[in-house]
């Protein structure tokens, strides 16, 4: 089933959110941002370097689009998450990522003039209510008094960049297959992150950081990214992005198991609103996605 692709991606990314928080005490954020994609490049190069080289002439006209996608989805979103982990919790990071569907719908509606079904907006509103309830620990009004901290702000910027990534990936539809598209974006991310890595206080990889880098570089950067791109192509950016609403729920459960974080009543209530919003929006977007998909595939 097509829905399994984004579901698996979000489950891996939820685990990686906890890994990102753990990495905050081990790595300079610039270092792990670079190593994550370097590991992915090393793993993929023996399999994909030759096919990519054979198609280099076809690839050249698409490089600007692929560079923008890499910047939005692999550099900004992932890198900002590592910086955010130094000043916010893993649970907050997961919750803010759940705003990606709302941001995607708003960008599609405002920038690309795509019609938004009322039922879809209702679903997103319910999901957003669940997110705010979680962020406010059961009191959303407290967010107005306390404001948003630096880490949360960074995650918000990163989430907006990933929402735009999903929209542009579907619209541009790079014609090289999932693995070559992914590999090209990984190489571009390594190139873009090299200057940032040079600014790190330390590039050392401590023993405790090895499993963190391997998980981020293989499971999160390769497997999850591949699953997500498959979801974008088969379901469309709006329906795929809705699965991000499940990220705070998965993150809270994993953080509870691995970091000992307590799950409170507001987690369950907020999570219930999120799941209800997912169901409503999925149902509302399904007919629209079927009507729109043939035109998208022909571009």
PDB file of C-alpha atoms in Angstrom:
ATOM      1  CA  UNK A   1       0.000   0.000   0.000  1.00  0.00           C
ATOM      2  CA  UNK A   2       1.221   3.461  -0.900  1.00  0.00           C
ATOM      3  CA  UNK A   3       0.469   4.857   2.573  1.00  0.00           C
ATOM      4  CA  UNK A   4       3.126   2.596   4.076  1.00  0.00           C
ATOM      5  CA  UNK A   5       5.902   4.647   2.446  1.00  0.00           C
ATOM      6  CA  UNK A   6       5.301   7.932   4.321  1.00  0.00           C
ATOM      7  CA  UNK A   7       4.295   6.011   7.463  1.00  0.00           C
ATOM      8  CA  UNK A   8       7.642   4.196   7.613  1.00  0.00           C
ATOM      9  CA  UNK A   9       9.497   7.410   6.805  1.00  0.00           C
ATOM     10  CA  UNK A  10       7.819   9.253   9.668  1.00  0.00           C
ATOM     11  CA  UNK A  11       8.508   6.399  12.093  1.00  0.00           C
ATOM     12  CA  UNK A  12      12.216   6.502  11.230  1.00  0.00           C
ATOM     13  CA  UNK A  13      12.293  10.294  11.459  1.00  0.00           C
ATOM     14  CA  UNK A  14      10.609  10.160  14.858  1.00  0.00           C
ATOM     15  CA  UNK A  15      13.427   7.907  16.055  1.00  0.00           C
ATOM     16  CA  UNK A  16      15.923  10.272  14.446  1.00  0.00           C
ATOM     17  CA  UNK A  17      14.402  13.221  16.325  1.00  0.00           C
ATOM     18  CA  UNK A  18      15.339  11.458  19.536  1.00  0.00           C
ATOM     19  CA  UNK A  19      18.774  10.698  18.056  1.00  0.00           C
ATOM     20  CA  UNK A  20      19.183  14.397  17.189  1.00  0.00           C
ATOM     21  CA  UNK A  21      18.484  15.359  20.782  1.00  0.00           C
ATOM     22  CA  UNK A  22      20.980  12.772  22.013  1.00  0.00           C
ATOM     23  CA  UNK A  23      23.567  14.073  19.523  1.00  0.00           C
ATOM     24  CA  UNK A  24      23.309  17.588  20.993  1.00  0.00           C
ATOM     25  CA  UNK A  25      25.458  16.490  23.901  1.00  0.00           C
ATOM     26  CA  UNK A  26      27.997  14.679  21.727  1.00  0.00           C
ATOM     27  CA  UNK A  27      28.516  16.607  18.465  1.00  0.00           C
ATOM     28  CA  UNK A  28      28.886  20.116  17.179  1.00  0.00           C
ATOM     29  CA  UNK A  29      25.679  20.566  15.112  1.00  0.00           C
ATOM     30  CA  UNK A  30      27.677  21.593  12.042  1.00  0.00           C
ATOM     31  CA  UNK A  31      29.717  18.389  12.311  1.00  0.00           C
ATOM     32  CA  UNK A  32      26.844  15.929  12.535  1.00  0.00           C
ATOM     33  CA  UNK A  33      24.948  17.778   9.788  1.00  0.00           C
ATOM     34  CA  UNK A  34      27.911  17.158   7.497  1.00  0.00           C
ATOM     35  CA  UNK A  35      28.709  13.607   8.612  1.00  0.00           C
ATOM     36  CA  UNK A  36      25.105  12.508   8.232  1.00  0.00           C
ATOM     37  CA  UNK A  37      25.052  13.179   4.494  1.00  0.00           C
ATOM     38  CA  UNK A  38      28.681  12.135   4.033  1.00  0.00           C
ATOM     39  CA  UNK A  39      27.807   8.673   5.400  1.00  0.00           C
ATOM     40  CA  UNK A  40      24.820   8.514   3.068  1.00  0.00           C
ATOM     41  CA  UNK A  41      27.022   9.476   0.112  1.00  0.00           C
ATOM     42  CA  UNK A  42      29.618   6.818   1.006  1.00  0.00           C
ATOM     43  CA  UNK A  43      26.935   4.119   1.222  1.00  0.00           C
ATOM     44  CA  UNK A  44      25.215   5.089  -2.032  1.00  0.00           C
ATOM     45  CA  UNK A  45      28.277   5.828  -4.195  1.00  0.00           C
ATOM     46  CA  UNK A  46      29.276   2.196  -4.989  1.00  0.00           C
ATOM     47  CA  UNK A  47      25.705   1.519  -6.136  1.00  0.00           C
ATOM     48  CA  UNK A  48      24.820   4.716  -7.940  1.00  0.00           C
ATOM     49  CA  UNK A  49      27.952   6.572  -9.042  1.00  0.00           C
ATOM     50  CA  UNK A  50      28.183   4.718 -12.362  1.00  0.00           C
ATOM     51  CA  UNK A  51      24.488   5.065 -13.316  1.00  0.00           C
ATOM     52  CA  UNK A  52      24.636   8.750 -12.418  1.00  0.00           C
ATOM     53  CA  UNK A  53      27.746   9.272 -14.544  1.00  0.00           C
ATOM     54  CA  UNK A  54      26.088   7.599 -17.533  1.00  0.00           C
ATOM     55  CA  UNK A  55      23.170  10.024 -17.294  1.00  0.00           C
ATOM     56  CA  UNK A  56      25.246  13.133 -16.580  1.00  0.00           C
ATOM     57  CA  UNK A  57      24.189  14.868 -19.798  1.00  0.00           C
ATOM     58  CA  UNK A  58      20.494  14.373 -18.977  1.00  0.00           C
ATOM     59  CA  UNK A  59      21.091  15.458 -15.414  1.00  0.00           C
ATOM     60  CA  UNK A  60      22.734  18.799 -16.165  1.00  0.00           C
ATOM     61  CA  UNK A  61      19.547  20.768 -17.042  1.00  0.00           C
ATOM     62  CA  UNK A  62      17.886  19.518 -13.857  1.00  0.00           C
ATOM     63  CA  UNK A  63      20.735  20.437 -11.507  1.00  0.00           C
ATOM     64  CA  UNK A  64      19.268  23.817 -10.476  1.00  0.00           C
ATOM     65  CA  UNK A  65      16.024  22.163  -9.406  1.00  0.00           C
ATOM     66  CA  UNK A  66      17.847  19.358  -7.600  1.00  0.00           C
ATOM     67  CA  UNK A  67      20.097  21.879  -5.851  1.00  0.00           C
ATOM     68  CA  UNK A  68      17.071  23.794  -4.554  1.00  0.00           C
ATOM     69  CA  UNK A  69      15.488  20.553  -3.353  1.00  0.00           C
ATOM     70  CA  UNK A  70      18.697  19.530  -1.600  1.00  0.00           C
ATOM     71  CA  UNK A  71      18.983  22.935   0.044  1.00  0.00           C
ATOM     72  CA  UNK A  72      15.405  22.858   1.334  1.00  0.00           C
ATOM     73  CA  UNK A  73      15.021  19.224   2.335  1.00  0.00           C
ATOM     74  CA  UNK A  74      18.496  18.069   3.275  1.00  0.00           C
ATOM     75  CA  UNK A  75      20.469  21.147   4.290  1.00  0.00           C
ATOM     76  CA  UNK A  76      18.008  23.557   5.888  1.00  0.00           C
ATOM     77  CA  UNK A  77      15.517  21.154   7.427  1.00  0.00           C
ATOM     78  CA  UNK A  78      17.975  18.588   8.778  1.00  0.00           C
ATOM     79  CA  UNK A  79      20.710  21.030   9.750  1.00  0.00           C
ATOM     80  CA  UNK A  80      18.337  23.360  11.593  1.00  0.00           C
ATOM     81  CA  UNK A  81      17.036  20.367  13.561  1.00  0.00           C
ATOM     82  CA  UNK A  82      20.513  19.704  14.979  1.00  0.00           C
ATOM     83  CA  UNK A  83      20.891  23.323  16.024  1.00  0.00           C
ATOM     84  CA  UNK A  84      17.364  23.332  17.475  1.00  0.00           C
ATOM     85  CA  UNK A  85      18.153  20.260  19.595  1.00  0.00           C
ATOM     86  CA  UNK A  86      20.497  22.391  21.713  1.00  0.00           C
ATOM     87  CA  UNK A  87      17.664  24.582  22.995  1.00  0.00           C
ATOM     88  CA  UNK A  88      14.430  22.574  22.800  1.00  0.00           C
ATOM     89  CA  UNK A  89      13.175  19.087  23.624  1.00  0.00           C
ATOM     90  CA  UNK A  90      12.792  16.095  21.329  1.00  0.00           C
ATOM     91  CA  UNK A  91       9.043  16.176  21.966  1.00  0.00           C
ATOM     92  CA  UNK A  92       8.801  19.829  20.909  1.00  0.00           C
ATOM     93  CA  UNK A  93      10.809  19.096  17.776  1.00  0.00           C
ATOM     94  CA  UNK A  94       8.418  16.343  16.813  1.00  0.00           C
ATOM     95  CA  UNK A  95       5.390  18.487  17.546  1.00  0.00           C
ATOM     96  CA  UNK A  96       6.587  21.409  15.423  1.00  0.00           C
ATOM     97  CA  UNK A  97       7.280  19.078  12.509  1.00  0.00           C
ATOM     98  CA  UNK A  98       3.571  18.265  12.587  1.00  0.00           C
ATOM     99  CA  UNK A  99       2.981  21.777  11.252  1.00  0.00           C
ATOM    100  CA  UNK A 100       4.429  20.719   7.885  1.00  0.00           C
ATOM    101  CA  UNK A 101       1.030  19.694   6.434  1.00  0.00           C
ATOM    102  CA  UNK A 102      -0.528  23.023   7.400  1.00  0.00           C
ATOM    103  CA  UNK A 103       2.401  24.945   5.964  1.00  0.00           C
ATOM    104  CA  UNK A 104       2.245  22.865   2.787  1.00  0.00           C
ATOM    105  CA  UNK A 105      -1.453  23.525   2.297  1.00  0.00           C
ATOM    106  CA  UNK A 106      -0.981  27.242   2.901  1.00  0.00           C
ATOM    107  CA  UNK A 107       1.947  27.456   0.474  1.00  0.00           C
ATOM    108  CA  UNK A 108       0.033  25.536  -2.179  1.00  0.00           C
ATOM    109  CA  UNK A 109      -3.007  27.740  -1.721  1.00  0.00           C
ATOM    110  CA  UNK A 110      -1.298  31.122  -1.487  1.00  0.00           C
ATOM    111  CA  UNK A 111       1.688  30.688  -3.799  1.00  0.00           C
ATOM    112  CA  UNK A 112       0.437  28.108  -6.300  1.00  0.00           C
ATOM    113  CA  UNK A 113      -3.280  28.964  -6.150  1.00  0.00           C
ATOM    114  CA  UNK A 114      -4.308  25.353  -5.591  1.00  0.00           C
ATOM    115  CA  UNK A 115      -7.851  24.874  -4.308  1.00  0.00           C
ATOM    116  CA  UNK A 116      -8.106  23.648  -0.728  1.00  0.00           C
ATOM    117  CA  UNK A 117     -11.166  21.554   0.120  1.00  0.00           C
ATOM    118  CA  UNK A 118     -13.058  22.726   3.233  1.00  0.00           C
ATOM    119  CA  UNK A 119     -12.916  19.223   4.729  1.00  0.00           C
ATOM    120  CA  UNK A 120      -9.134  19.203   4.275  1.00  0.00           C
ATOM    121  CA  UNK A 121      -8.845  22.544   6.046  1.00  0.00           C
ATOM    122  CA  UNK A 122     -10.991  21.196   8.889  1.00  0.00           C
ATOM    123  CA  UNK A 123      -8.684  18.190   9.211  1.00  0.00           C
ATOM    124  CA  UNK A 124      -5.588  20.379   9.280  1.00  0.00           C
ATOM    125  CA  UNK A 125      -7.234  22.711  11.816  1.00  0.00           C
ATOM    126  CA  UNK A 126      -7.934  19.781  14.130  1.00  0.00           C
ATOM    127  CA  UNK A 127      -4.368  18.542  13.737  1.00  0.00           C
ATOM    128  CA  UNK A 128      -3.041  22.027  14.446  1.00  0.00           C
ATOM    129  CA  UNK A 129      -5.235  22.217  17.544  1.00  0.00           C
ATOM    130  CA  UNK A 130      -3.675  18.965  18.713  1.00  0.00           C
ATOM    131  CA  UNK A 131      -0.188  20.352  18.078  1.00  0.00           C
ATOM    132  CA  UNK A 132      -0.919  23.539  20.035  1.00  0.00           C
ATOM    133  CA  UNK A 133      -2.432  21.523  22.874  1.00  0.00           C
ATOM    134  CA  UNK A 134       0.737  19.435  23.056  1.00  0.00           C
ATOM    135  CA  UNK A 135       3.047  22.465  22.862  1.00  0.00           C
ATOM    136  CA  UNK A 136       1.110  24.189  25.616  1.00  0.00           C
ATOM    137  CA  UNK A 137       1.154  21.100  27.843  1.00  0.00           C
ATOM    138  CA  UNK A 138      -2.636  21.150  27.923  1.00  0.00           C
ATOM    139  CA  UNK A 139      -2.895  24.966  28.032  1.00  0.00           C
ATOM    140  CA  UNK A 140      -2.509  26.475  24.525  1.00  0.00           C
ATOM    141  CA  UNK A 141      -2.993  30.004  25.941  1.00  0.00           C
ATOM    142  CA  UNK A 142       0.337  29.633  27.761  1.00  0.00           C
ATOM    143  CA  UNK A 143       2.077  29.834  24.390  1.00  0.00           C
ATOM    144  CA  UNK A 144       0.987  33.477  24.090  1.00  0.00           C
ATOM    145  CA  UNK A 145       2.490  34.340  27.470  1.00  0.00           C
ATOM    146  CA  UNK A 146       5.661  32.288  27.203  1.00  0.00           C
ATOM    147  CA  UNK A 147       6.373  32.797  23.520  1.00  0.00           C
ATOM    148  CA  UNK A 148       8.545  30.494  21.440  1.00  0.00           C
ATOM    149  CA  UNK A 149      12.168  29.737  22.217  1.00  0.00           C
ATOM    150  CA  UNK A 150      15.087  29.752  19.785  1.00  0.00           C
ATOM    151  CA  UNK A 151      15.054  26.013  19.186  1.00  0.00           C
ATOM    152  CA  UNK A 152      11.343  25.991  18.441  1.00  0.00           C
ATOM    153  CA  UNK A 153      11.788  28.913  16.028  1.00  0.00           C
ATOM    154  CA  UNK A 154      14.551  27.059  14.181  1.00  0.00           C
ATOM    155  CA  UNK A 155      12.340  23.974  13.881  1.00  0.00           C
ATOM    156  CA  UNK A 156       9.531  26.143  12.529  1.00  0.00           C
ATOM    157  CA  UNK A 157      11.800  27.533   9.791  1.00  0.00           C
ATOM    158  CA  UNK A 158      13.017  24.031   9.005  1.00  0.00           C
ATOM    159  CA  UNK A 159       9.459  22.712   8.812  1.00  0.00           C
ATOM    160  CA  UNK A 160       8.487  25.465   6.371  1.00  0.00           C
ATOM    161  CA  UNK A 161      11.454  24.592   4.173  1.00  0.00           C
ATOM    162  CA  UNK A 162      10.449  20.925   4.158  1.00  0.00           C
ATOM    163  CA  UNK A 163       6.855  21.767   3.294  1.00  0.00           C
ATOM    164  CA  UNK A 164       8.142  23.667   0.275  1.00  0.00           C
ATOM    165  CA  UNK A 165      10.449  20.757  -0.580  1.00  0.00           C
ATOM    166  CA  UNK A 166       7.466  18.405  -0.778  1.00  0.00           C
ATOM    167  CA  UNK A 167       5.536  20.751  -3.051  1.00  0.00           C
ATOM    168  CA  UNK A 168       8.430  21.423  -5.416  1.00  0.00           C
ATOM    169  CA  UNK A 169       9.494  17.779  -5.599  1.00  0.00           C
ATOM    170  CA  UNK A 170       6.051  16.780  -6.795  1.00  0.00           C
ATOM    171  CA  UNK A 171       5.792  19.690  -9.240  1.00  0.00           C
ATOM    172  CA  UNK A 172       9.260  19.340 -10.733  1.00  0.00           C
ATOM    173  CA  UNK A 173       9.235  15.510 -10.688  1.00  0.00           C
ATOM    174  CA  UNK A 174      12.940  14.889 -11.499  1.00  0.00           C
ATOM    175  CA  UNK A 175      12.906  12.104 -14.127  1.00  0.00           C
ATOM    176  CA  UNK A 176      15.764   9.921 -12.892  1.00  0.00           C
ATOM    177  CA  UNK A 177      14.073   7.464 -10.559  1.00  0.00           C
ATOM    178  CA  UNK A 178      13.973   7.558  -6.787  1.00  0.00           C
ATOM    179  CA  UNK A 179      17.517   6.390  -6.078  1.00  0.00           C
ATOM    180  CA  UNK A 180      19.305   8.653  -8.539  1.00  0.00           C
ATOM    181  CA  UNK A 181      17.217  11.611  -7.410  1.00  0.00           C
ATOM    182  CA  UNK A 182      18.114  10.855  -3.812  1.00  0.00           C
ATOM    183  CA  UNK A 183      21.804  10.264  -4.545  1.00  0.00           C
ATOM    184  CA  UNK A 184      22.154  13.516  -6.484  1.00  0.00           C
ATOM    185  CA  UNK A 185      20.549  15.470  -3.666  1.00  0.00           C
ATOM    186  CA  UNK A 186      22.836  13.786  -1.127  1.00  0.00           C
ATOM    187  CA  UNK A 187      25.960  14.749  -3.112  1.00  0.00           C
ATOM    188  CA  UNK A 188      24.737  18.321  -3.421  1.00  0.00           C
ATOM    189  CA  UNK A 189      24.015  18.419   0.322  1.00  0.00           C
ATOM    190  CA  UNK A 190      27.569  17.285   1.116  1.00  0.00           C
ATOM    191  CA  UNK A 191      28.950  20.032  -1.114  1.00  0.00           C
ATOM    192  CA  UNK A 192      26.734  22.698   0.467  1.00  0.00           C
ATOM    193  CA  UNK A 193      27.488  21.590   4.022  1.00  0.00           C
ATOM    194  CA  UNK A 194      31.276  21.434   3.603  1.00  0.00           C
ATOM    195  CA  UNK A 195      31.796  25.171   4.346  1.00  0.00           C
ATOM    196  CA  UNK A 196      29.557  24.861   7.404  1.00  0.00           C
ATOM    197  CA  UNK A 197      31.529  21.843   8.633  1.00  0.00           C
ATOM    198  CA  UNK A 198      34.718  23.894   8.365  1.00  0.00           C
ATOM    199  CA  UNK A 199      33.238  26.323  10.896  1.00  0.00           C
ATOM    200  CA  UNK A 200      32.586  23.618  13.511  1.00  0.00           C
ATOM    201  CA  UNK A 201      34.412  23.871  16.827  1.00  0.00           C
ATOM    202  CA  UNK A 202      35.327  20.201  16.500  1.00  0.00           C
ATOM    203  CA  UNK A 203      34.887  17.555  13.798  1.00  0.00           C
ATOM    204  CA  UNK A 204      35.862  14.704  16.109  1.00  0.00           C
ATOM    205  CA  UNK A 205      33.557  11.680  16.217  1.00  0.00           C
ATOM    206  CA  UNK A 206      33.506  10.262  19.767  1.00  0.00           C
ATOM    207  CA  UNK A 207      32.757   6.580  20.295  1.00  0.00           C
ATOM    208  CA  UNK A 208      29.294   7.410  21.648  1.00  0.00           C
ATOM    209  CA  UNK A 209      28.539   9.326  18.466  1.00  0.00           C
ATOM    210  CA  UNK A 210      29.251   6.508  15.984  1.00  0.00           C
ATOM    211  CA  UNK A 211      25.828   4.796  16.236  1.00  0.00           C
ATOM    212  CA  UNK A 212      24.120   8.198  16.101  1.00  0.00           C
ATOM    213  CA  UNK A 213      25.884   9.112  12.858  1.00  0.00           C
ATOM    214  CA  UNK A 214      25.210   5.696  11.324  1.00  0.00           C
ATOM    215  CA  UNK A 215      21.501   5.848  12.141  1.00  0.00           C
ATOM    216  CA  UNK A 216      21.199   9.397  10.822  1.00  0.00           C
ATOM    217  CA  UNK A 217      23.266   8.659   7.727  1.00  0.00           C
ATOM    218  CA  UNK A 218      21.694   5.338   6.723  1.00  0.00           C
ATOM    219  CA  UNK A 219      18.244   4.855   8.252  1.00  0.00           C
ATOM    220  CA  UNK A 220      17.111   8.475   8.307  1.00  0.00           C
ATOM    221  CA  UNK A 221      18.975   9.886   5.304  1.00  0.00           C
ATOM    222  CA  UNK A 222      18.615   6.967   2.877  1.00  0.00           C
ATOM    223  CA  UNK A 223      15.727   4.710   3.841  1.00  0.00           C
ATOM    224  CA  UNK A 224      13.374   7.359   5.197  1.00  0.00           C
ATOM    225  CA  UNK A 225      14.151   9.833   2.422  1.00  0.00           C
ATOM    226  CA  UNK A 226      13.482   7.155  -0.193  1.00  0.00           C
ATOM    227  CA  UNK A 227      10.189   6.158   1.439  1.00  0.00           C
ATOM    228  CA  UNK A 228       9.151   9.804   1.618  1.00  0.00           C
ATOM    229  CA  UNK A 229       9.900  10.489  -2.048  1.00  0.00           C
ATOM    230  CA  UNK A 230       7.921   7.390  -3.021  1.00  0.00           C
ATOM    231  CA  UNK A 231       5.042   8.751  -1.008  1.00  0.00           C
ATOM    232  CA  UNK A 232       5.291  12.141  -2.707  1.00  0.00           C
ATOM    233  CA  UNK A 233       5.104  10.557  -6.132  1.00  0.00           C
ATOM    234  CA  UNK A 234       2.282   8.133  -5.375  1.00  0.00           C
ATOM    235  CA  UNK A 235       0.122  10.215  -3.025  1.00  0.00           C
ATOM    236  CA  UNK A 236       1.001  13.838  -3.800  1.00  0.00           C
ATOM    237  CA  UNK A 237       2.594  16.431  -1.538  1.00  0.00           C
ATOM    238  CA  UNK A 238      -0.560  17.276   0.457  1.00  0.00           C
ATOM    239  CA  UNK A 239      -1.597  13.717   1.346  1.00  0.00           C
ATOM    240  CA  UNK A 240       1.994  12.678   2.068  1.00  0.00           C
ATOM    241  CA  UNK A 241       2.698  15.703   4.259  1.00  0.00           C
ATOM    242  CA  UNK A 242      -0.310  14.871   6.441  1.00  0.00           C
ATOM    243  CA  UNK A 243       1.595  11.879   7.809  1.00  0.00           C
ATOM    244  CA  UNK A 244       3.981  14.329   9.477  1.00  0.00           C
ATOM    245  CA  UNK A 245       1.170  14.865  11.985  1.00  0.00           C
ATOM    246  CA  UNK A 246       2.042  11.446  13.381  1.00  0.00           C
ATOM    247  CA  UNK A 247       5.628  12.520  14.137  1.00  0.00           C
ATOM    248  CA  UNK A 248       4.961  13.988  17.607  1.00  0.00           C
ATOM    249  CA  UNK A 249       3.037  10.892  18.619  1.00  0.00           C
ATOM    250  CA  UNK A 250       5.798   8.523  17.495  1.00  0.00           C
ATOM    251  CA  UNK A 251       8.471  10.809  18.956  1.00  0.00           C
ATOM    252  CA  UNK A 252       6.782  10.959  22.351  1.00  0.00           C
ATOM    253  CA  UNK A 253       6.507   7.161  22.506  1.00  0.00           C
ATOM    254  CA  UNK A 254      10.143   6.618  21.471  1.00  0.00           C
ATOM    255  CA  UNK A 255      11.386   9.368  23.804  1.00  0.00           C
ATOM    256  CA  UNK A 256       9.434   7.755  26.632  1.00  0.00           C
ATOM    257  CA  UNK A 257      11.102   4.409  25.989  1.00  0.00           C
ATOM    258  CA  UNK A 258      14.650   5.640  25.328  1.00  0.00           C
ATOM    259  CA  UNK A 259      14.932   8.924  27.224  1.00  0.00           C
ATOM    260  CA  UNK A 260      12.528   8.219  30.065  1.00  0.00           C
ATOM    261  CA  UNK A 261      10.230  11.126  29.188  1.00  0.00           C
ATOM    262  CA  UNK A 262       6.791  10.912  30.807  1.00  0.00           C
ATOM    263  CA  UNK A 263       3.706  10.793  28.591  1.00  0.00           C
ATOM    264  CA  UNK A 264       0.965  12.941  30.144  1.00  0.00           C
ATOM    265  CA  UNK A 265      -2.774  13.134  29.536  1.00  0.00           C
ATOM    266  CA  UNK A 266      -2.288  16.112  27.201  1.00  0.00           C
ATOM    267  CA  UNK A 267      -0.120  13.934  24.962  1.00  0.00           C
ATOM    268  CA  UNK A 268      -2.977  11.473  24.516  1.00  0.00           C
ATOM    269  CA  UNK A 269      -5.616  14.163  23.927  1.00  0.00           C
ATOM    270  CA  UNK A 270      -3.416  16.129  21.561  1.00  0.00           C
ATOM    271  CA  UNK A 271      -2.431  12.939  19.768  1.00  0.00           C
ATOM    272  CA  UNK A 272      -6.082  11.995  19.368  1.00  0.00           C
ATOM    273  CA  UNK A 273      -6.842  15.341  17.707  1.00  0.00           C
ATOM    274  CA  UNK A 274      -3.851  14.851  15.414  1.00  0.00           C
ATOM    275  CA  UNK A 275      -5.002  11.400  14.346  1.00  0.00           C
ATOM    276  CA  UNK A 276      -8.553  12.646  13.747  1.00  0.00           C
ATOM    277  CA  UNK A 277      -7.183  15.441  11.587  1.00  0.00           C
ATOM    278  CA  UNK A 278      -5.083  12.946   9.628  1.00  0.00           C
ATOM    279  CA  UNK A 279      -8.150  10.838   8.880  1.00  0.00           C
ATOM    280  CA  UNK A 280     -10.293  13.781   7.780  1.00  0.00           C
ATOM    281  CA  UNK A 281      -7.639  15.320   5.562  1.00  0.00           C
ATOM    282  CA  UNK A 282      -6.688  12.015   3.967  1.00  0.00           C
ATOM    283  CA  UNK A 283     -10.325  11.428   3.012  1.00  0.00           C
ATOM    284  CA  UNK A 284     -10.787  14.957   1.669  1.00  0.00           C
ATOM    285  CA  UNK A 285      -7.613  14.968  -0.420  1.00  0.00           C
ATOM    286  CA  UNK A 286      -7.980  11.499  -1.936  1.00  0.00           C
ATOM    287  CA  UNK A 287     -10.448  12.474  -4.741  1.00  0.00           C
ATOM    288  CA  UNK A 288      -8.522  15.657  -5.522  1.00  0.00           C
ATOM    289  CA  UNK A 289      -5.262  13.727  -5.699  1.00  0.00           C
ATOM    290  CA  UNK A 290      -6.733  11.194  -8.142  1.00  0.00           C
ATOM    291  CA  UNK A 291      -7.990  13.968 -10.420  1.00  0.00           C
ATOM    292  CA  UNK A 292      -4.727  15.910 -10.310  1.00  0.00           C
ATOM    293  CA  UNK A 293      -2.225  13.043 -10.565  1.00  0.00           C
ATOM    294  CA  UNK A 294      -2.418  12.321 -14.347  1.00  0.00           C
ATOM    295  CA  UNK A 295      -1.625  15.929 -15.190  1.00  0.00           C
ATOM    296  CA  UNK A 296       1.275  15.912 -12.729  1.00  0.00           C
ATOM    297  CA  UNK A 297       2.724  12.740 -14.231  1.00  0.00           C
ATOM    298  CA  UNK A 298       2.636  14.140 -17.741  1.00  0.00           C
ATOM    299  CA  UNK A 299       4.931  17.062 -16.923  1.00  0.00           C
TER     300      UNK A 299
END
